[in-house]
Amino acid sequence: MQNKGMVYLVGAGPGASDLVTVRGKSLIEFCDVLVYDYLVYDELLTWTRPGCEMIYVGKRSGFHAKPQKEIEALLIRHAGEGKTVVRLKGGDPFIFGRGGEEAEALQKAGIPFEVVPGVTASLGTAAFMGFPLTHREDSSSVVMVTGHEDPAKPETVVDWNKYAGLGATLCIYMGMTNLERISRELIGAGMAGDTPVAVVRWATLPRQESCFGTLATIPHRVAERGIKPPAMIVIGPVVKDFPASSWYESKPLFGKRVVVTRTRRQAGELARRLTGLGADVMELPLIRVRRAVDEAVKREVFSGLGSYDWIVFTSQNGVRYFFDLFLEEYRDLRSLGFVRFAAVGPSTAREVEKFHLAVDLVPEKHTGSDLAEALIATGSLDNAKILAVKGNLGGETLIKRLEDQWAMVDRFEVYKTEPTDLSLHPVARRFREMGAHAITFTSSSTVKSFVQQAEFLQLKPGAVTPRAFSIGPVTSQTMSDLKMPLTRQARQSTLDSLVQALLEEMIRPEFGIDSRKDRKER
Ligand code: SAH
């Protein structure tokens, strides 16, 4: 019997990718078909597995959304073929998401389905603005209401009279085009003109824009600030205009698009730090790293493992793949014998320390040649046997320098770095369209891949040209060789130092955190 397909109606949350539920994320990673809307953020789309079919059904400037019936038919057809379908919707699927209609259609067609809730836009808005929706003194109920008036319908869909006297916090979805009318009708129905209102566009995203006013002034304030849909309108005394605005919008890199070019696996740490500072992180994995080892070399290295004085690591990947290989062979760390470890920098050292092994040497500056000098300074190299664990690129400066000192160096290549293909990558598309304020390079290979893929990364007219940041002298040299302009190099070759360089450069007066008017898109 053919495996019956399944549809998951999944809430994508209000925007920020880390606000999707754990269950939602695992389904996105697992599904065969992903059917998604306009209000779903790109980052989530990169979680799908290779081969997952992605179907866009939303509306975007000028293009109309697929008719609802067609979407329902699409879900039924794919699930009918035995596939696992994720129907991903902004916010929560059952709050103004037509999730109810889709569930009904699936039920009728006999297709099994499940629903995964999401953080709806009003909750995301309140959280990221820092005001509550209920308050012991100010409001004891919340209304989620649509402000959308369907032009095809002659009668008014929403009777604002009903809502004016409730004393509830009103969260109005899709109300922007009718804001003036909504405000007029609520006041006409007896709501105080000085009731506080907040309008928030792209809440929870680094491009969040907000504006405060009162029921009487808000249409004017919004027009003045040029805030466009999609936005949430929150009305009620819970809305407070904090002088510093929201905790989120006050972050130092808020609103800045920063490109991280490391491999997917390694991007995490840098991306996390930048996101924490409010940046709009665009992960553009320019390179991919995979395990690659010559079996004959491996046998030779492992058979003589006890004879090395030093094992030298020049990258985190090197450490990881070396120990993978080693533990597959020996399963016991004691087989390493008595050997000393050297690592090029603190991140590489940390990777070794994960195995509860102490690192004997980390140079003060974190480049291959500094590592060589530090090793030489130990005075232990004469006739020493050294194992240099490396990838297919780099490491040669270090090795040559050690060989000059009469050390016997065995090269052990355990991984390969390859450029990735970005032609269809959703983040590359966003980069082309909008550009970025900064781009970070953490290795020469990412710089080279960037130049090789220039064609797919060509900025459209009007896109912001990013300032370029490099992690250290070797990467900077590669940039200069390839005629790429460099804005700033990290003082020490560490992620901390790279983030510091970015902060120093991006928070200069002309980008001041107080020049809020300039912080609009672009
Ligand atoms: N199912 C969604 C709502 C879809 S209706 C949910 O639960 O959030 C679309 C409306 O939601 C938009 O017109 C806007 O009013 C609101 N909206 C969605 N995402 C938003 C965001 N990030 N910031 C502000 N409003 C948002």
XYZ file of C-alpha atoms and ligand atoms in Angstrom:
548
model
C 0.000 0.000 0.000
C 1.243 3.423 -0.864
C 2.319 5.476 2.095
C -0.331 8.110 2.695
C 0.842 11.669 2.507
C 0.428 14.190 5.225
C 0.022 17.947 5.440
C 1.361 20.021 8.300
C -0.080 23.505 8.653
C 2.869 25.219 10.286
C 3.140 28.684 11.788
C 6.378 30.369 10.761
C 6.128 32.971 13.487
C 6.176 36.726 12.934
C 9.493 36.892 11.099
C 12.649 36.304 13.101
C 13.697 32.758 12.241
C 14.416 31.792 15.816
C 10.835 32.439 16.819
C 9.538 29.419 14.924
C 8.691 26.447 17.176
C 11.115 23.552 17.519
C 8.490 21.297 15.977
C 7.969 23.683 13.090
C 11.680 23.726 12.388
C 12.046 19.975 12.409
C 9.138 19.622 9.980
C 10.657 22.189 7.611
C 13.883 20.188 7.695
C 12.078 16.941 7.031
C 9.359 17.680 4.448
C 9.241 16.692 0.751
C 7.260 19.750 -0.326
C 7.188 23.208 1.218
C 4.330 25.512 0.264
C 4.954 29.007 1.554
C 3.612 32.548 1.659
C 4.784 36.098 1.316
C 5.279 36.651 5.038
C 7.743 33.800 5.453
C 11.295 34.903 6.006
C 14.019 33.564 3.641
C 16.168 32.071 6.339
C 13.542 29.416 7.070
C 13.668 28.285 3.461
C 17.342 27.397 3.746
C 16.510 24.739 6.349
C 14.890 22.390 3.846
C 16.748 19.291 2.810
C 18.238 19.015 -0.674
C 15.585 17.951 -3.135
C 12.703 19.436 -1.196
C 10.257 21.013 -3.627
C 9.580 24.654 -2.751
C 6.365 26.246 -3.951
C 5.697 29.934 -3.488
C 2.017 30.841 -3.377
C 2.037 34.323 -1.913
C 1.726 37.702 -3.481
C 4.625 40.004 -4.033
C 4.703 43.407 -5.688
C 2.421 43.217 -8.685
C 1.876 39.475 -8.665
C -1.324 38.131 -7.284
C -1.476 35.353 -4.801
C -2.547 31.967 -6.081
C -6.298 31.607 -5.574
C -7.130 29.842 -2.312
C -8.807 26.941 -4.097
C -5.666 26.310 -6.109
C -3.539 26.256 -3.002
C -5.855 23.749 -1.420
C -5.782 21.593 -4.546
C -1.990 21.762 -4.535
C -1.785 20.513 -0.959
C -4.234 17.709 -1.661
C -2.423 16.657 -4.829
C 1.040 16.454 -3.264
C -0.154 14.726 -0.116
C -2.194 12.388 -2.329
C 1.075 11.333 -3.966
C 2.264 10.162 -0.578
C 4.446 13.167 0.185
C 4.985 15.028 3.416
C 3.854 18.567 2.815
C 4.548 21.565 5.015
C 2.189 24.462 4.454
C 4.136 27.297 6.032
C 2.308 30.483 6.976
C 3.441 33.677 8.631
C 2.563 33.978 12.319
C 0.005 31.397 13.357
C -1.867 29.437 10.695
C -5.193 29.871 12.480
C -5.019 33.637 12.964
C -6.041 35.402 9.754
C -4.091 32.818 7.834
C -6.877 30.952 6.076
C -5.562 27.904 7.875
C -9.126 27.032 8.829
C -10.202 26.806 5.203
C -7.229 24.662 4.289
C -7.828 22.310 7.206
C -11.432 21.931 6.138
C -10.489 21.204 2.540
C -7.963 18.583 3.644
C -10.501 16.943 5.900
C -13.007 16.762 3.066
C -10.416 15.209 0.789
C -9.521 12.656 3.445
C -5.931 13.892 3.758
C -4.513 13.611 7.260
C -3.164 16.854 8.659
C -1.703 18.363 11.786
C -1.401 21.960 12.921
C 1.684 23.515 14.460
C 1.029 26.892 16.084
C 3.212 29.921 15.590
C 3.825 33.208 17.377
C 1.200 35.467 15.879
C 2.204 38.970 14.773
C 0.480 40.789 17.642
C 2.424 38.791 20.226
C 5.702 39.272 18.359
C 4.994 42.989 18.135
C 4.283 43.406 21.828
C 7.349 41.413 22.838
C 9.763 43.239 20.534
C 8.341 46.640 21.404
C 8.523 45.881 25.097
C 4.921 46.649 26.050
C 2.433 44.052 27.308
C -0.964 43.404 25.765
C -2.628 42.935 29.124
C -1.889 44.793 32.321
C -3.429 44.542 35.789
C -4.300 48.224 35.713
C -4.629 49.088 32.053
C -6.239 46.257 30.168
C -7.727 42.899 31.002
C -8.551 41.679 27.514
C -7.077 41.569 24.008
C -8.852 41.612 20.677
C -7.259 40.433 17.464
C -9.209 41.975 14.641
C -8.753 42.434 10.932
C -8.802 45.969 9.593
C -9.054 44.779 6.062
C -12.093 45.825 4.149
C -12.656 43.705 1.120
C -13.466 46.167 -1.696
C -15.584 43.481 -3.316
C -17.931 43.460 -0.382
C -20.386 46.352 -0.242
C -21.020 46.198 3.493
C -18.405 47.048 6.108
C -16.760 43.921 7.377
C -15.748 45.307 10.754
C -18.145 47.249 12.910
C -15.754 49.438 14.904
C -18.584 50.550 17.191
C -18.460 47.136 18.788
C -14.806 47.489 19.724
C -14.669 51.088 20.917
C -16.252 50.465 24.297
C -14.656 47.133 25.244
C -11.752 48.541 27.203
C -9.637 45.882 25.499
C -6.256 46.228 23.831
C -6.986 46.167 20.102
C -4.490 44.439 17.804
C -5.406 45.230 14.260
C -4.051 43.048 11.460
C -4.064 44.245 7.847
C -5.353 47.642 8.905
C -2.854 49.994 7.327
C -4.766 51.035 4.240
C -7.785 51.804 6.391
C -5.973 53.415 9.291
C -7.580 56.787 8.891
C -11.081 55.358 8.741
C -10.455 53.028 11.674
C -9.241 55.903 13.817
C -12.169 58.098 12.832
C -14.766 55.407 13.484
C -13.310 54.410 16.850
C -13.296 58.032 17.997
C -16.796 58.497 16.601
C -17.895 55.498 18.662
C -16.621 57.102 21.848
C -13.029 55.937 22.207
C -10.787 58.698 23.623
C -8.737 60.509 20.987
C -5.715 60.418 23.256
C -5.656 56.619 23.559
C -2.068 55.558 22.802
C -1.372 53.703 19.551
C 1.696 51.964 18.174
C 2.172 50.980 14.552
C 4.917 48.462 13.928
C 6.117 47.224 10.585
C 8.136 44.010 10.193
C 8.017 43.412 13.922
C 10.720 41.075 15.300
C 12.862 41.503 12.184
C 15.964 43.653 11.999
C 14.073 45.877 9.596
C 11.412 46.581 12.238
C 10.056 50.132 12.057
C 7.786 51.632 14.633
C 5.867 54.772 15.313
C 3.835 55.988 18.265
C 0.897 58.339 18.457
C -2.645 58.619 19.746
C -5.821 57.491 18.109
C -6.248 61.043 16.834
C -2.704 61.598 15.583
C -1.644 58.186 14.334
C -2.780 58.439 10.683
C -0.770 61.597 10.318
C 2.271 60.193 12.170
C 2.314 57.091 10.019
C 2.098 59.109 6.825
C 4.870 61.380 8.033
C 7.156 58.450 8.770
C 6.151 56.682 5.572
C 5.393 53.402 7.310
C 3.793 50.970 4.919
C 2.094 47.605 5.258
C 2.563 44.968 6.547
C 2.243 46.432 9.993
C 0.479 45.766 13.262
C -1.644 48.442 14.887
C -1.933 48.207 18.659
C -4.397 50.479 20.427
C -4.829 50.893 24.171
C -3.294 52.287 27.345
C -0.800 49.401 27.504
C 1.070 51.052 24.648
C 3.804 53.190 26.120
C 6.127 55.408 24.197
C 9.393 54.660 25.900
C 11.890 57.415 25.236
C 14.474 54.894 24.050
C 11.884 53.000 22.031
C 12.004 49.232 22.186
C 14.799 47.151 23.722
C 15.149 45.634 20.304
C 15.469 48.798 18.243
C 18.043 50.160 20.688
C 20.601 47.455 19.944
C 23.861 48.771 18.499
C 23.715 47.005 15.128
C 19.941 47.167 14.821
C 18.845 47.395 11.217
C 22.284 46.700 9.762
C 22.496 43.878 7.270
C 25.674 41.938 7.902
C 26.790 39.082 5.649
C 28.446 36.053 7.233
C 30.318 33.995 4.675
C 31.449 30.934 6.619
C 30.252 27.389 6.045
C 26.797 26.638 7.401
C 28.267 24.643 10.218
C 30.653 27.372 11.320
C 28.466 30.408 10.730
C 26.542 29.827 13.928
C 28.799 31.448 16.454
C 29.424 34.659 14.544
C 25.794 34.867 13.439
C 24.601 34.448 17.009
C 26.775 37.258 18.287
C 25.770 39.635 15.515
C 22.085 38.799 15.895
C 22.416 39.478 19.603
C 23.654 42.954 18.705
C 20.565 43.504 16.591
C 22.106 42.944 13.167
C 20.172 41.479 10.286
C 22.481 38.551 9.638
C 22.566 37.204 6.096
C 24.235 33.810 6.013
C 25.883 33.308 2.674
C 27.829 30.058 2.895
C 30.469 30.771 0.256
C 32.383 27.617 1.011
C 31.659 24.090 1.984
C 33.995 21.821 3.849
C 33.993 18.056 3.570
C 36.086 15.280 4.933
C 38.644 14.086 2.386
C 41.585 11.921 3.233
C 44.061 9.784 1.332
C 43.759 6.292 2.813
C 47.449 5.464 2.309
C 48.555 8.639 4.086
C 46.100 7.962 6.858
C 47.458 4.440 7.421
C 51.004 5.731 7.501
C 50.218 8.545 9.928
C 48.234 6.350 12.258
C 50.802 3.563 12.322
C 53.468 6.030 13.460
C 51.238 8.049 15.735
C 53.283 7.396 18.868
C 56.397 8.906 17.311
C 55.237 12.543 16.957
C 56.433 15.234 19.323
C 53.794 17.733 18.250
C 50.437 17.617 16.512
C 49.723 21.004 15.032
C 46.210 22.175 14.174
C 45.552 25.205 11.999
C 41.745 25.108 11.963
C 38.697 23.889 13.841
C 37.780 21.715 10.884
C 41.188 20.076 11.052
C 40.648 19.158 14.689
C 37.189 17.828 14.047
C 38.060 15.643 11.092
C 41.307 14.443 12.646
C 39.558 13.165 15.741
C 36.715 11.663 13.694
C 39.258 9.648 11.737
C 41.321 8.800 14.778
C 38.411 7.617 16.888
C 37.013 5.492 14.075
C 40.335 3.686 14.050
C 41.239 3.493 17.736
C 38.249 4.394 19.914
C 40.574 5.242 22.782
C 42.342 8.555 23.207
C 45.284 6.899 24.961
C 46.396 5.551 21.599
C 47.568 9.078 20.807
C 50.573 8.418 23.023
C 52.416 11.236 24.667
C 52.285 14.101 22.254
C 52.015 17.851 22.570
C 49.297 19.885 20.840
C 49.598 23.278 19.216
C 46.642 25.275 17.881
C 46.628 28.405 15.753
C 44.047 30.235 17.856
C 41.591 29.974 20.730
C 38.698 28.557 18.705
C 40.886 25.787 17.339
C 42.229 25.124 20.837
C 38.710 24.927 22.224
C 37.895 22.246 19.677
C 40.809 20.125 20.998
C 39.789 20.798 24.573
C 36.375 19.328 23.859
C 38.169 15.969 23.985
C 39.512 16.842 27.441
C 42.972 17.276 26.022
C 45.051 20.261 27.035
C 46.599 22.400 24.310
C 50.244 23.127 24.996
C 50.694 26.090 22.710
C 48.560 28.862 21.210
C 50.444 31.819 19.687
C 49.569 35.343 20.678
C 48.642 36.269 17.136
C 46.594 33.709 15.314
C 48.243 33.129 11.953
C 50.213 30.191 10.587
C 53.518 32.037 10.674
C 52.970 33.203 14.264
C 52.269 29.614 15.177
C 55.541 28.581 13.526
C 57.489 31.240 15.435
C 55.895 30.218 18.711
C 56.821 26.587 18.081
C 60.387 27.571 17.235
C 60.566 29.626 20.416
C 59.924 26.491 22.480
C 63.414 25.346 21.406
C 62.113 21.829 20.918
C 62.161 21.512 17.152
C 65.582 20.169 16.313
C 64.870 16.763 14.758
C 61.386 16.881 16.233
C 58.629 14.996 14.440
C 55.602 17.099 13.758
C 52.224 16.178 12.361
C 50.593 19.121 10.599
C 46.849 18.491 10.310
C 45.403 20.570 7.502
C 42.897 21.034 4.729
C 43.695 21.072 1.021
C 44.410 24.806 1.221
C 46.900 26.784 3.242
C 49.262 25.704 5.954
C 52.336 25.758 3.716
C 53.945 28.875 5.252
C 53.850 27.204 8.631
C 55.281 23.941 7.341
C 58.123 25.557 5.358
C 59.173 27.595 8.348
C 59.244 24.521 10.595
C 61.217 22.546 8.035
C 63.778 25.363 7.952
C 64.362 24.570 11.611
C 65.171 20.923 10.869
C 61.868 19.651 12.067
C 60.414 16.663 10.241
C 56.928 17.619 9.243
C 54.315 15.163 7.995
C 51.369 16.706 6.263
C 48.026 15.132 7.081
C 45.281 16.461 4.864
C 41.902 15.604 6.355
C 39.426 17.875 4.601
C 38.742 19.851 1.470
C 37.314 23.331 1.138
C 35.172 23.914 -1.934
C 33.215 26.895 -3.182
C 29.447 26.450 -2.993
C 26.993 27.200 -5.751
C 25.008 30.252 -4.782
C 23.101 30.722 -8.012
C 19.805 29.640 -6.427
C 20.443 30.482 -2.811
C 17.609 32.598 -1.321
C 19.999 34.708 0.742
C 22.120 35.419 -2.356
C 18.967 36.694 -4.023
C 18.265 39.018 -1.120
C 21.877 40.189 -1.192
C 21.643 41.051 -4.889
C 18.425 42.958 -4.364
C 19.208 44.913 -1.220
C 22.927 44.632 -0.668
C 24.233 44.824 2.876
C 25.925 47.246 5.232
C 28.806 44.924 6.020
C 30.325 41.677 4.819
C 32.655 39.590 6.961
C 35.405 37.348 5.621
C 36.889 34.791 7.982
C 39.200 32.980 5.564
C 40.972 33.362 2.249
C 38.811 30.650 0.736
C 35.630 32.648 1.364
C 37.234 35.660 -0.329
C 38.194 33.575 -3.358
C 34.770 32.020 -3.604
C 33.185 35.476 -3.384
C 35.235 36.630 -6.361
C 34.521 33.440 -8.312
C 30.801 33.853 -7.804
C 30.744 37.557 -8.518
C 28.190 36.886 -11.209
C 25.567 35.601 -8.735
C 26.370 38.259 -6.193
C 26.200 41.256 -8.503
C 24.298 44.017 -6.696
C 21.256 45.490 -8.398
C 21.161 49.260 -8.874
C 20.235 50.972 -5.630
C 21.419 48.090 -3.447
C 23.728 49.025 -0.587
C 27.416 48.282 -1.193
C 28.775 46.559 1.901
C 31.870 47.560 3.839
C 34.225 44.616 4.006
C 35.744 43.252 7.205
C 38.511 40.697 7.457
C 39.438 38.479 10.372
C 43.194 38.816 9.971
C 46.262 39.576 7.859
C 46.145 36.454 5.673
C 42.548 37.030 4.660
C 43.259 40.741 4.134
C 46.207 39.863 1.890
C 44.007 37.649 -0.258
C 41.496 40.485 -0.521
C 44.187 42.883 -1.596
C 45.575 40.356 -4.133
C 42.114 40.056 -5.626
C 41.620 43.837 -5.604
C 38.814 43.762 -3.083
C 38.501 46.892 -0.964
C 38.900 46.317 2.761
C 37.273 48.565 5.333
C 38.799 47.160 8.485
C 40.751 44.181 9.755
C 40.190 42.623 13.173
C 43.004 43.506 15.582
C 43.437 39.925 16.668
C 42.350 37.076 14.459
C 39.365 36.130 16.595
C 35.613 36.398 16.185
C 35.447 38.716 19.194
C 37.877 41.053 17.575
C 36.030 40.894 14.255
C 32.764 41.825 15.941
C 34.588 44.640 17.728
C 35.894 46.001 14.413
C 32.381 45.964 13.040
C 30.975 47.789 16.038
C 33.665 50.449 15.888
C 33.128 51.056 12.197
C 29.340 50.886 12.111
C 28.546 53.001 15.156
C 30.443 56.052 14.046
C 28.515 59.322 14.340
C 27.060 59.263 10.850
C 25.483 55.888 11.661
C 24.756 56.986 15.227
C 22.280 54.937 17.153
C 20.375 58.150 17.713
C 19.912 59.113 14.109
C 16.743 57.098 14.057
C 15.320 58.777 10.984
C 18.122 57.412 8.851
C 17.476 53.897 9.837
C 14.848 53.154 7.306
C 15.409 50.423 4.769
C 18.497 51.245 2.719
N -1.242 34.528 10.346
C -0.570 35.777 10.581
C -1.345 36.971 10.132
C -1.575 37.065 8.673
S -2.456 38.501 8.216
C -0.218 35.883 12.069
O -0.662 35.079 12.872
O 0.529 36.791 12.417
C -1.177 39.573 7.729
C -1.075 40.732 8.673
O -0.371 40.343 9.840
C -0.272 41.889 8.139
O -1.063 42.711 7.313
C 0.134 42.595 9.399
O -0.906 43.351 9.931
C 0.357 41.427 10.324
N 1.775 41.024 10.375
C 2.312 39.865 9.996
N 3.634 39.832 10.249
C 3.925 41.016 10.827
C 5.091 41.595 11.359
N 6.269 40.944 11.329
N 5.023 42.819 11.886
C 3.868 43.490 11.933
N 2.724 42.994 11.459
C 2.735 41.771 10.922
